[in-house]
Amino acid sequence: MPSLFEFAGGEEALHRLEELFYTSALADPLLQPLFGKGKSEHVDHLTAFTAESFGGPDRFSREIGFRHLIDVHRGLKITEEQRLRFVDLYTQAIDAAGMPANLEFRKAVLEHVEFGTKVARQNSHAERDEELHPLREVPRWTWSGDD
């Protein structure tokens, strides 16, 4: 069975997905404050993270590092309403990007987004390192979830 990365269409397809998502997040009054600067960098980072998570190249870990992901979320104080909006806009971007309609693929991607947004929300409220989510590396997501 192909990896989620391969099934999605590789890096180019994931970049298109992240670009569409990010454009919608910037236009959304609830999310814009979280995403208001560094568009090209954020799209590239999110593409690299998703690609690696889905079984593609490990560029995020090699070039950016997971600590960066923790640091950029700290202090954002993401609300549950913002987290849910992120999931909603990401779901819309999956459709707009023409990602495969396969139900198992969609389920795996949405589980990944749900998990990631919960980690980001927790980390955004952490005042001390002990309050951070224990995840310290890019999760490897498969058809059946996190491995």
mmCIF file of C-alpha atoms in Angstrom:
data_model
loop_
_atom_site.group_PDB
_atom_site.id
_atom_site.type_symbol
_atom_site.label_atom_id
_atom_site.label_comp_id
_atom_site.label_asym_id
_atom_site.label_seq_id
_atom_site.Cartn_x
_atom_site.Cartn_y
_atom_site.Cartn_z
ATOM 1 C CA MET A 1 0.000 0.000 0.000
ATOM 2 C CA PRO A 2 1.423 3.454 -0.832
ATOM 3 C CA SER A 3 2.248 5.931 1.912
ATOM 4 C CA LEU A 4 -0.189 8.770 2.547
ATOM 5 C CA PHE A 5 2.457 11.041 0.982
ATOM 6 C CA GLU A 6 2.449 9.026 -2.262
ATOM 7 C CA PHE A 7 -1.331 8.617 -2.285
ATOM 8 C CA ALA A 8 -1.808 12.383 -1.823
ATOM 9 C CA GLY A 9 0.294 13.065 -4.921
ATOM 10 C CA GLY A 10 3.623 13.936 -3.318
ATOM 11 C CA GLU A 11 5.153 17.259 -2.341
ATOM 12 C CA GLU A 12 3.581 19.311 -5.142
ATOM 13 C CA ALA A 13 0.056 18.200 -4.221
ATOM 14 C CA LEU A 14 0.663 18.813 -0.512
ATOM 15 C CA HIS A 15 2.094 22.261 -1.251
ATOM 16 C CA ARG A 16 -1.069 23.107 -3.206
ATOM 17 C CA LEU A 17 -3.162 21.914 -0.239
ATOM 18 C CA GLU A 18 -1.186 23.994 2.272
ATOM 19 C CA GLU A 19 -1.274 27.071 0.014
ATOM 20 C CA LEU A 20 -5.060 26.849 -0.301
ATOM 21 C CA PHE A 21 -5.462 26.312 3.416
ATOM 22 C CA TYR A 22 -3.170 29.188 4.318
ATOM 23 C CA THR A 23 -4.911 31.580 1.936
ATOM 24 C CA SER A 24 -8.242 30.755 3.588
ATOM 25 C CA ALA A 25 -6.744 31.112 7.097
ATOM 26 C CA LEU A 26 -5.414 34.576 6.244
ATOM 27 C CA ALA A 27 -8.885 35.616 5.039
ATOM 28 C CA ASP A 28 -10.584 34.295 8.171
ATOM 29 C CA PRO A 29 -10.982 36.883 10.967
ATOM 30 C CA LEU A 30 -10.748 34.210 13.666
ATOM 31 C CA LEU A 31 -7.533 32.614 12.370
ATOM 32 C CA GLN A 32 -5.788 35.562 10.720
ATOM 33 C CA PRO A 33 -4.219 36.750 13.991
ATOM 34 C CA LEU A 34 -2.508 33.356 14.323
ATOM 35 C CA PHE A 35 -1.240 33.278 10.725
ATOM 36 C CA GLY A 36 -0.776 36.937 9.851
ATOM 37 C CA LYS A 37 2.879 36.960 8.842
ATOM 38 C CA GLY A 38 5.459 34.870 7.033
ATOM 39 C CA LYS A 39 3.125 33.285 4.482
ATOM 40 C CA SER A 40 5.651 31.740 2.129
ATOM 41 C CA GLU A 41 7.702 30.437 5.029
ATOM 42 C CA HIS A 42 4.676 28.998 6.803
ATOM 43 C CA VAL A 43 3.349 27.271 3.674
ATOM 44 C CA ASP A 44 6.796 25.755 3.069
ATOM 45 C CA HIS A 45 7.117 24.616 6.683
ATOM 46 C CA LEU A 46 3.615 23.155 6.771
ATOM 47 C CA THR A 47 4.243 21.364 3.470
ATOM 48 C CA ALA A 48 7.506 19.884 4.759
ATOM 49 C CA PHE A 49 5.859 18.853 8.046
ATOM 50 C CA THR A 50 2.864 17.202 6.356
ATOM 51 C CA ALA A 51 5.063 15.487 3.767
ATOM 52 C CA GLU A 52 7.321 14.024 6.445
ATOM 53 C CA SER A 53 4.372 13.035 8.622
ATOM 54 C CA PHE A 54 2.791 11.205 5.693
ATOM 55 C CA GLY A 55 5.920 9.181 4.853
ATOM 56 C CA GLY A 56 7.736 11.600 2.553
ATOM 57 C CA PRO A 57 11.200 13.157 2.863
ATOM 58 C CA ASP A 58 12.412 14.151 6.342
ATOM 59 C CA ARG A 59 13.155 17.745 5.303
ATOM 60 C CA PHE A 60 11.207 19.273 8.205
ATOM 61 C CA SER A 61 13.289 17.431 10.801
ATOM 62 C CA ARG A 62 16.587 18.047 9.005
ATOM 63 C CA GLU A 63 16.161 21.695 7.999
ATOM 64 C CA ILE A 64 13.683 23.199 10.462
ATOM 65 C CA GLY A 65 13.463 20.974 13.507
ATOM 66 C CA PHE A 66 10.607 20.115 15.787
ATOM 67 C CA ARG A 67 11.674 22.644 18.432
ATOM 68 C CA HIS A 68 10.801 25.395 15.937
ATOM 69 C CA LEU A 69 7.246 24.055 15.799
ATOM 70 C CA ILE A 70 6.960 24.199 19.586
ATOM 71 C CA ASP A 71 8.423 27.711 19.716
ATOM 72 C CA VAL A 72 6.113 29.223 17.071
ATOM 73 C CA HIS A 73 2.991 28.011 18.869
ATOM 74 C CA ARG A 74 4.026 29.086 22.356
ATOM 75 C CA GLY A 75 2.128 32.054 23.640
ATOM 76 C CA LEU A 76 -0.501 32.038 20.882
ATOM 77 C CA LYS A 77 -3.219 30.958 23.331
ATOM 78 C CA ILE A 78 -5.181 29.118 20.633
ATOM 79 C CA THR A 79 -8.836 28.797 21.571
ATOM 80 C CA GLU A 80 -10.967 25.729 20.944
ATOM 81 C CA GLU A 81 -13.005 27.835 18.511
ATOM 82 C CA GLN A 82 -9.828 28.641 16.549
ATOM 83 C CA ARG A 83 -8.753 25.000 16.598
ATOM 84 C CA LEU A 84 -12.100 23.888 15.224
ATOM 85 C CA ARG A 85 -12.032 26.597 12.545
ATOM 86 C CA PHE A 86 -8.560 25.405 11.509
ATOM 87 C CA VAL A 87 -9.936 21.865 11.083
ATOM 88 C CA ASP A 88 -12.916 23.161 9.115
ATOM 89 C CA LEU A 89 -10.816 25.285 6.748
ATOM 90 C CA TYR A 90 -8.304 22.473 6.308
ATOM 91 C CA THR A 91 -11.136 20.099 5.406
ATOM 92 C CA GLN A 92 -12.347 22.593 2.801
ATOM 93 C CA ALA A 93 -8.798 22.936 1.441
ATOM 94 C CA ILE A 94 -8.551 19.154 1.053
ATOM 95 C CA ASP A 95 -11.545 19.317 -1.278
ATOM 96 C CA ALA A 96 -10.367 22.466 -3.072
ATOM 97 C CA ALA A 97 -6.904 20.978 -3.662
ATOM 98 C CA GLY A 98 -8.412 17.930 -5.327
ATOM 99 C CA MET A 99 -6.987 15.480 -2.805
ATOM 100 C CA PRO A 100 -8.106 11.869 -3.329
ATOM 101 C CA ALA A 101 -11.704 11.262 -2.274
ATOM 102 C CA ASN A 102 -10.827 7.834 -0.844
ATOM 103 C CA LEU A 103 -12.592 7.556 2.532
ATOM 104 C CA GLU A 104 -9.702 5.845 4.327
ATOM 105 C CA PHE A 105 -7.303 8.525 3.082
ATOM 106 C CA ARG A 106 -9.620 11.340 4.181
ATOM 107 C CA LYS A 107 -10.088 9.721 7.584
ATOM 108 C CA ALA A 108 -6.319 9.424 8.119
ATOM 109 C CA VAL A 109 -5.719 13.039 7.049
ATOM 110 C CA LEU A 110 -8.466 14.384 9.291
ATOM 111 C CA GLU A 111 -7.225 12.351 12.256
ATOM 112 C CA HIS A 112 -3.776 13.847 11.636
ATOM 113 C CA VAL A 113 -5.217 17.380 11.565
ATOM 114 C CA GLU A 114 -7.294 16.788 14.707
ATOM 115 C CA PHE A 115 -4.254 15.437 16.541
ATOM 116 C CA GLY A 116 -1.961 18.226 15.337
ATOM 117 C CA THR A 117 -4.367 21.000 16.255
ATOM 118 C CA LYS A 118 -4.794 19.566 19.744
ATOM 119 C CA VAL A 119 -1.011 19.444 20.226
ATOM 120 C CA ALA A 120 -0.671 23.016 18.922
ATOM 121 C CA ARG A 121 -3.444 24.245 21.215
ATOM 122 C CA GLN A 122 -1.849 22.633 24.256
ATOM 123 C CA ASN A 123 1.586 24.011 23.393
ATOM 124 C CA SER A 124 0.147 27.463 22.764
ATOM 125 C CA HIS A 125 -0.979 27.651 26.399
ATOM 126 C CA ALA A 126 2.145 26.132 27.976
ATOM 127 C CA GLU A 127 3.869 28.518 30.346
ATOM 128 C CA ARG A 128 6.503 25.950 31.331
ATOM 129 C CA ASP A 129 8.122 23.109 29.401
ATOM 130 C CA GLU A 130 6.370 20.608 31.677
ATOM 131 C CA GLU A 131 3.031 21.816 30.303
ATOM 132 C CA LEU A 132 3.991 21.107 26.689
ATOM 133 C CA HIS A 133 2.609 18.094 24.871
ATOM 134 C CA PRO A 134 5.195 15.281 25.140
ATOM 135 C CA LEU A 135 5.541 14.982 21.344
ATOM 136 C CA ARG A 136 9.082 16.023 20.350
ATOM 137 C CA GLU A 137 9.378 14.760 16.787
ATOM 138 C CA VAL A 138 7.338 14.750 13.606
ATOM 139 C CA PRO A 139 4.687 12.046 14.027
ATOM 140 C CA ARG A 140 4.675 9.344 11.381
ATOM 141 C CA TRP A 141 1.094 9.056 10.197
ATOM 142 C CA THR A 142 -0.168 5.991 8.350
ATOM 143 C CA TRP A 143 -3.468 4.746 7.028
ATOM 144 C CA SER A 144 -4.292 3.536 10.536
ATOM 145 C CA GLY A 145 -3.126 6.656 12.392
ATOM 146 C CA ASP A 146 0.010 7.580 14.316
ATOM 147 C CA ASP A 147 2.728 4.910 14.397
#
